[in-house]
Short mmCIF file of C-alpha atoms in Angstrom, two decimals:
data_model
loop_
_atom_site.label_atom_id
_atom_site.label_comp_id
_atom_site.label_asym_id
_atom_site.label_seq_id
_atom_site.Cartn_x
_atom_site.Cartn_y
_atom_site.Cartn_z
CA MET A 1 70.66 113.68 90.92
CA THR A 2 70.02 116.54 93.31
CA ILE A 3 66.56 117.36 94.65
CA GLU A 4 66.67 120.59 92.62
CA GLU A 5 67.34 118.61 89.42
CA LYS A 6 64.48 116.25 90.29
CA PHE A 7 62.01 119.13 90.52
CA MET A 8 63.39 120.84 87.39
CA ASN A 9 63.09 117.55 85.48
CA GLU A 10 59.43 117.44 86.52
CA ALA A 11 58.91 121.00 85.25
CA VAL A 12 60.53 119.97 81.95
CA ARG A 13 58.32 116.85 81.73
CA ILE A 14 55.20 118.97 82.26
CA GLY A 15 56.39 121.51 79.67
CA ILE A 16 57.08 118.83 77.09
CA ALA A 17 53.67 117.23 77.63
CA GLY A 18 51.92 120.58 77.23
CA MET A 19 53.89 121.42 74.11
CA ARG A 20 53.24 118.03 72.52
CA ASN A 21 49.54 118.23 73.36
CA LYS A 22 49.47 121.65 71.66
CA LEU A 23 48.36 123.48 74.83
CA GLY A 24 50.92 126.24 74.34
CA GLY A 25 54.64 126.93 74.15
CA PRO A 26 57.47 124.77 75.54
CA PHE A 27 57.30 125.87 79.16
CA GLY A 28 56.62 124.08 82.43
CA CYS A 29 56.71 124.98 86.11
CA VAL A 30 56.39 123.31 89.48
CA ILE A 31 56.09 124.94 92.88
CA VAL A 32 57.47 123.08 95.89
CA LYS A 33 56.93 123.47 99.61
CA ASN A 34 58.62 121.29 102.20
CA GLY A 35 59.84 118.88 99.52
CA SER A 36 56.45 118.33 97.88
CA ILE A 37 55.00 119.73 94.67
CA ILE A 38 51.98 121.86 95.58
CA GLY A 39 51.35 123.40 92.15
CA SER A 40 52.30 122.76 88.57
CA GLY A 41 51.49 124.07 85.16
CA CYS A 42 52.46 124.17 81.55
CA ASN A 43 51.98 127.03 79.13
CA SER A 44 48.28 126.87 78.24
CA VAL A 45 47.89 130.05 76.20
CA ILE A 46 46.64 128.32 73.03
CA VAL A 47 44.14 125.92 74.57
CA THR A 48 42.64 128.54 76.90
CA ASN A 49 42.87 131.59 74.59
CA ASP A 50 44.34 133.31 77.64
CA PRO A 51 47.56 135.31 77.11
CA THR A 52 48.22 135.17 80.87
CA ALA A 53 48.16 131.34 81.01
CA HIS A 54 51.93 131.00 81.18
CA ALA A 55 53.32 127.98 83.04
CA GLU A 56 54.32 130.05 86.08
CA VAL A 57 50.93 131.77 86.38
CA VAL A 58 49.08 128.44 86.02
CA ALA A 59 51.34 126.92 88.71
CA ILE A 60 50.97 129.93 91.01
CA ARG A 61 47.19 129.71 90.79
CA GLU A 62 47.18 125.99 91.63
CA ALA A 63 49.74 126.32 94.45
CA CYS A 64 47.90 129.23 96.07
CA LYS A 65 44.58 127.36 95.82
CA ASN A 66 46.17 124.34 97.50
CA LEU A 67 47.77 126.48 100.19
CA GLN A 68 44.59 128.53 100.61
CA SER A 69 46.81 131.59 100.55
CA PHE A 70 47.64 134.36 98.09
CA GLN A 71 51.34 134.06 98.89
CA LEU A 72 53.93 131.33 98.33
CA GLU A 73 55.81 131.84 101.58
CA GLY A 74 58.51 129.19 102.02
CA CYS A 75 58.05 127.85 98.48
CA GLU A 76 60.51 127.25 95.69
CA VAL A 77 59.61 127.73 92.04
CA TYR A 78 61.17 125.55 89.34
CA THR A 79 60.50 126.87 85.85
CA THR A 80 61.92 125.78 82.55
CA CYS A 81 62.74 129.32 81.46
CA GLU A 82 63.73 132.62 83.04
CA PRO A 83 60.33 134.19 83.75
CA CYS A 84 58.99 136.78 81.32
CA PRO A 85 58.12 140.25 82.68
CA MET A 86 54.49 139.24 83.41
CA CYS A 87 55.48 136.06 85.23
CA MET A 88 58.25 137.79 87.11
CA GLY A 89 55.72 140.36 88.31
CA ALA A 90 53.34 137.58 89.38
CA LEU A 91 56.15 135.77 91.18
CA TYR A 92 57.19 138.88 93.05
CA TRP A 93 53.57 139.41 94.15
CA ALA A 94 53.39 135.75 95.27
CA ARG A 95 56.68 136.07 97.21
CA PRO A 96 58.29 132.61 96.96
CA ALA A 97 61.55 131.99 98.79
CA LYS A 98 63.54 131.10 95.64
CA ILE A 99 63.18 130.69 91.88
CA TYR A 100 65.17 128.19 89.82
CA TYR A 101 65.10 128.38 86.01
CA ALA A 102 66.61 126.27 83.24
CA ASN A 103 66.73 128.29 79.99
CA SER A 104 67.53 132.01 79.81
CA ARG A 105 65.48 134.79 78.20
CA ALA A 106 68.08 134.77 75.40
CA ASP A 107 67.41 131.06 74.87
CA ALA A 108 63.67 131.84 74.68
CA ALA A 109 64.29 134.64 72.17
CA ASN A 110 66.23 132.20 70.00
CA ILE A 111 63.13 130.00 69.62
CA GLY A 112 60.72 132.88 68.94
CA PHE A 113 59.70 133.96 72.46
CA ASP A 114 61.43 137.36 72.62
CA ASP A 115 60.22 139.60 75.43
CA SER A 116 62.82 142.32 74.93
CA PHE A 117 60.20 144.67 73.44
CA ILE A 118 58.28 144.54 76.76
CA TYR A 119 61.37 145.43 78.79
CA GLU A 120 62.00 148.27 76.32
CA GLN A 121 58.40 149.52 76.49
CA ILE A 122 58.35 149.57 80.31
CA ALA A 123 61.43 151.79 80.32
CA LEU A 124 59.80 154.38 78.02
CA PRO A 125 57.73 157.34 79.16
CA LEU A 126 54.00 156.64 78.85
CA THR A 127 53.68 158.98 75.89
CA GLN A 128 56.25 157.03 73.86
CA ARG A 129 54.86 153.51 74.33
CA LYS A 130 53.33 151.55 71.45
CA ILE A 131 50.06 151.08 73.35
CA PRO A 132 48.77 154.50 74.31
CA MET A 133 48.04 155.02 78.00
CA GLN A 134 45.92 157.85 79.37
CA CYS A 135 45.02 158.60 82.96
CA LEU A 136 41.35 159.40 83.55
CA HIS A 137 41.04 160.95 87.00
CA LEU A 138 37.60 160.18 88.37
CA LYS A 139 36.20 161.35 91.69
CA GLN A 140 34.78 157.88 92.36
CA ALA A 141 38.19 156.28 91.85
CA THR A 142 39.81 158.70 94.27
CA GLU A 143 37.01 158.10 96.79
CA MET A 144 37.51 154.35 96.46
CA PHE A 145 41.19 154.71 97.39
CA GLU A 146 40.35 157.06 100.26
CA GLU A 147 37.86 154.50 101.62
CA TRP A 148 40.54 151.77 101.44
CA LYS A 149 42.88 153.92 103.51
CA THR A 150 40.28 154.15 106.28
CA LEU A 151 39.29 150.47 106.40
CA ASN A 152 40.17 148.87 109.72
CA ASN A 153 39.91 145.18 108.84
CA LYS A 154 41.70 145.09 105.49
CA THR A 155 44.13 142.38 104.48
CA LEU A 156 47.33 143.82 103.08
CA TYR A 157 49.25 141.96 100.41
#
Protein backbone atom coordinates (compact mmCIF):
# COMPACT_ATOMS: atom_id res chain seq x y z
CA MET A 1 0.00 0.00 0.00
CA THR A 2 1.31 3.43 -0.93
CA ILE A 3 1.43 6.31 1.54
CA GLU A 4 -1.28 8.04 -0.52
CA GLU A 5 -3.54 4.99 -0.20
CA LYS A 6 -2.89 4.91 3.55
CA PHE A 7 -4.07 8.50 3.97
CA MET A 8 -7.05 8.01 1.64
CA ASN A 9 -8.05 4.91 3.61
CA GLU A 10 -8.02 7.06 6.75
CA ALA A 11 -10.26 9.63 5.06
CA VAL A 12 -12.63 6.81 4.08
CA ARG A 13 -12.60 5.42 7.64
CA ILE A 14 -13.49 8.86 9.03
CA GLY A 15 -16.24 9.30 6.42
CA ILE A 16 -17.76 5.90 7.20
CA ALA A 17 -17.73 6.60 10.94
CA GLY A 18 -19.44 9.98 10.45
CA MET A 19 -22.04 8.49 8.12
CA ARG A 20 -22.80 5.58 10.46
CA ASN A 21 -23.06 7.93 13.43
CA LYS A 22 -25.55 10.03 11.43
CA LEU A 23 -23.37 13.17 11.54
CA GLY A 24 -23.85 13.83 7.83
CA GLY A 25 -23.24 12.42 4.37
CA PRO A 26 -20.64 9.80 3.39
CA PHE A 27 -17.62 12.07 3.16
CA GLY A 28 -14.28 12.19 4.98
CA CYS A 29 -11.07 14.18 4.68
CA VAL A 30 -7.58 14.25 6.14
CA ILE A 31 -4.93 16.92 5.70
CA VAL A 32 -1.30 15.85 5.83
CA LYS A 33 1.93 17.77 6.33
CA ASN A 34 5.34 16.14 6.38
CA GLY A 35 3.80 12.68 6.54
CA SER A 36 1.52 13.37 9.52
CA ILE A 37 -2.20 14.05 9.69
CA ILE A 38 -2.70 17.57 11.02
CA GLY A 39 -6.44 17.85 10.40
CA SER A 40 -9.37 15.59 9.72
CA GLY A 41 -13.09 15.76 9.40
CA CYS A 42 -16.23 14.06 8.28
CA ASN A 43 -19.33 15.66 6.87
CA SER A 44 -21.11 17.09 9.93
CA VAL A 45 -23.92 19.04 8.29
CA ILE A 46 -26.74 17.18 10.06
CA VAL A 47 -25.34 17.13 13.59
CA THR A 48 -24.26 20.79 13.51
CA ASN A 49 -27.12 22.21 11.42
CA ASP A 50 -24.35 23.92 9.46
CA PRO A 51 -24.52 23.63 5.65
CA THR A 52 -20.82 24.55 5.46
CA ALA A 53 -19.70 21.64 7.69
CA HIS A 54 -18.48 19.53 4.79
CA ALA A 55 -15.59 17.14 5.51
CA GLU A 56 -13.05 19.34 3.74
CA VAL A 57 -14.11 22.51 5.58
CA VAL A 58 -14.05 20.73 8.95
CA ALA A 59 -10.58 19.36 8.16
CA ILE A 60 -9.30 22.74 6.93
CA ARG A 61 -10.45 24.41 10.14
CA GLU A 62 -8.70 21.81 12.31
CA ALA A 63 -5.50 21.80 10.25
CA CYS A 64 -5.23 25.59 10.21
CA LYS A 65 -5.85 25.71 13.96
CA ASN A 66 -3.09 23.16 14.51
CA LEU A 67 -0.72 25.00 12.17
CA GLN A 68 -1.69 28.36 13.66
CA SER A 69 -1.97 29.60 10.09
CA PHE A 70 -4.75 30.45 7.66
CA GLN A 71 -2.96 28.62 4.86
CA LEU A 72 -2.10 24.99 4.24
CA GLU A 73 1.30 25.59 2.66
CA GLY A 74 3.09 22.32 1.97
CA CYS A 75 0.03 20.22 2.85
CA GLU A 76 -1.76 17.49 0.97
CA VAL A 77 -5.52 16.98 1.16
CA TYR A 78 -7.06 13.52 0.93
CA THR A 79 -10.80 13.63 0.46
CA THR A 80 -13.22 10.85 -0.33
CA CYS A 81 -14.93 12.82 -3.08
CA GLU A 82 -14.06 15.46 -5.64
CA PRO A 83 -14.70 18.67 -3.71
CA CYS A 84 -17.99 20.50 -4.24
CA PRO A 85 -17.85 24.15 -5.40
CA MET A 86 -17.87 25.48 -1.81
CA CYS A 87 -15.10 23.14 -0.67
CA MET A 88 -13.06 23.78 -3.80
CA GLY A 89 -13.27 27.50 -3.08
CA ALA A 90 -12.19 26.92 0.52
CA LEU A 91 -9.31 24.73 -0.63
CA TYR A 92 -8.10 27.31 -3.11
CA TRP A 93 -8.16 29.96 -0.36
CA ALA A 94 -6.22 27.59 1.94
CA ARG A 95 -3.64 26.87 -0.79
CA PRO A 96 -2.56 23.27 -0.17
CA ALA A 97 0.16 21.78 -2.35
CA LYS A 98 -2.02 18.94 -3.70
CA ILE A 99 -5.49 17.43 -3.46
CA TYR A 100 -6.24 13.72 -3.81
CA TYR A 101 -9.84 12.53 -4.14
CA ALA A 102 -11.47 9.10 -4.40
CA ASN A 103 -14.98 9.46 -5.88
CA SER A 104 -15.90 11.89 -8.66
CA ARG A 105 -18.66 14.52 -8.66
CA ALA A 106 -20.58 12.17 -11.00
CA ASP A 107 -20.29 9.42 -8.38
CA ALA A 108 -21.65 11.86 -5.77
CA ALA A 109 -24.54 12.83 -8.04
CA ASN A 110 -25.41 9.14 -8.42
CA ILE A 111 -26.01 8.87 -4.66
CA GLY A 112 -28.02 12.09 -4.35
CA PHE A 113 -25.31 14.74 -3.89
CA ASP A 114 -25.58 16.56 -7.22
CA ASP A 115 -23.86 19.95 -7.28
CA SER A 116 -24.36 20.57 -11.00
CA PHE A 117 -27.03 23.21 -10.29
CA ILE A 118 -24.42 25.29 -8.40
CA TYR A 119 -21.96 25.14 -11.30
CA GLU A 120 -24.83 26.15 -13.62
CA GLN A 121 -25.93 29.02 -11.36
CA ILE A 122 -22.41 30.45 -11.06
CA ALA A 123 -22.17 30.64 -14.84
CA LEU A 124 -25.40 32.65 -15.15
CA PRO A 125 -25.65 36.43 -15.04
CA LEU A 126 -26.74 37.67 -11.60
CA THR A 127 -30.19 38.59 -12.90
CA GLN A 128 -30.88 35.03 -14.04
CA ARG A 129 -29.90 33.15 -10.88
CA LYS A 130 -32.47 31.35 -8.72
CA ILE A 131 -31.44 33.32 -5.64
CA PRO A 132 -31.79 37.02 -6.45
CA MET A 133 -28.69 39.13 -5.86
CA GLN A 134 -28.69 42.90 -5.64
CA CYS A 135 -25.79 45.25 -5.06
CA LEU A 136 -26.41 47.96 -2.47
CA HIS A 137 -23.70 50.58 -2.83
CA LEU A 138 -23.11 52.22 0.53
CA LYS A 139 -20.72 55.05 1.25
CA GLN A 140 -19.56 53.31 4.44
CA ALA A 141 -18.72 50.14 2.51
CA THR A 142 -16.66 52.07 -0.02
CA GLU A 143 -14.91 53.93 2.80
CA MET A 144 -14.10 50.64 4.50
CA PHE A 145 -12.37 49.38 1.35
CA GLU A 146 -10.54 52.67 0.92
CA GLU A 147 -9.27 52.44 4.51
CA TRP A 148 -8.04 48.88 3.85
CA LYS A 149 -6.05 50.12 0.85
CA THR A 150 -4.21 52.63 3.07
CA LEU A 151 -3.41 50.31 5.98
CA ASN A 152 0.32 49.80 6.39
CA ASN A 153 0.40 46.72 8.64
CA LYS A 154 -2.22 44.54 6.99
CA THR A 155 -1.81 40.81 6.45
CA LEU A 156 -2.65 39.81 2.91
CA TYR A 157 -4.14 36.42 2.20
